[in-house]
Phi, psi and omega in degrees: 000319179297319179298321179295319179295319179297318179296317179298320179294322179292321178298314180294321179298317179298317179294320179295318179298317178298316182295319178294318178300317180296317179296321178299315180297321178297320181291317183288313189265337182236001181054038179247123180261122181266148177293130182296326179297321178295319180296316180294315180297321179295319179298317179297321180295321178298314181296316181297316179295320179300316181295321181291328178286320184292328185303307178293330180292331180290342181268010182297150181134253179292338181254022185305315182298320179295320181298316180299317181292336185268011177267152179300139180240140179291159179286164177291166180305136179089357181239159169249160174234126179249114174267133184230152177201163178224143172231156184230151169242095187299320182295334179256359181053047180232149177240137174254133180243136180230141180222134172225128182244131181232155180268180182299341177273358180086004181282136176288124179249335179213143172216146181205154175205152177199170177245150175222178178279132178279124185255034172068014178227116181295321180293332175294318178298318179294323177294321176299323180297318178295318178299315179298316180298321180291323177298315181295318180299317179293316181299323182274356181075025181267066180231138000294151184219142172257120178268125179243131178226150177265016176255105180299323180302310183291320179299319178297321179290316183292328181272000177079011180278350181218144181290150185274131175281153187305317188294338178239019183303313187293323179293313181296319180297321179295320179294316178301316180298318181292321178297318179296321181289317182280334176071305187269069180223132174239143177241125182218158181274146173222155178292155184301319182288349175266005185233024191291327181292316177299321178296317179296321177295321179296319178292322179295325178300323179292329180283319184276334179054049184207159174271126180232135182219121180240139172233114180067306184279077182273130177304148186307314184292331178278327176298323175300316179299316183290319187274326183271335184242048180298140180290000000 
């Protein structure tokens, strides 16, 4: 147990050192001062995503084929893929939403995160994440788009395979209307380990407590998360 704690501490320390180094360079070469809370939160997100990626890779061998199938895959030519996720802080009644959109080459073109009020339903939060992701995709012009969520319940509701329950009716109805209007939208389920970047952004949203939206110009520490810890 002690060895595991030491390893976890070293992982976080390495991420923090990288984040501090990056912030120092921004200050020296671009005269841009970064918020220390943002740097710490980004380092924690990097470590969490790294651990989630490493877990299935450690099982390589007899399960090699399954591991390959369980990795994130880019969308087909002419499409974008938006991964979405939600995390909650029940004690604070807050939900964090994360969205990352990539092109057929796997390059991140858009990322966004924000917080909302948690309404005591996890599937409602996941539905909000899909709604948020679709809004961001439309705003950024990333259509046609494949929406990926690791909530089977919400994917079934959004794709019309399951009837909508009253408590999340309005969110699902809004998504259905937007899908009909945009036409070229698909909603599909993905495994949790294939959705780690969106999950990390959702958790980061709870730490920063702010709406953040990037198009192309992704900050360095987050670009590191996207490129080095690909799902």
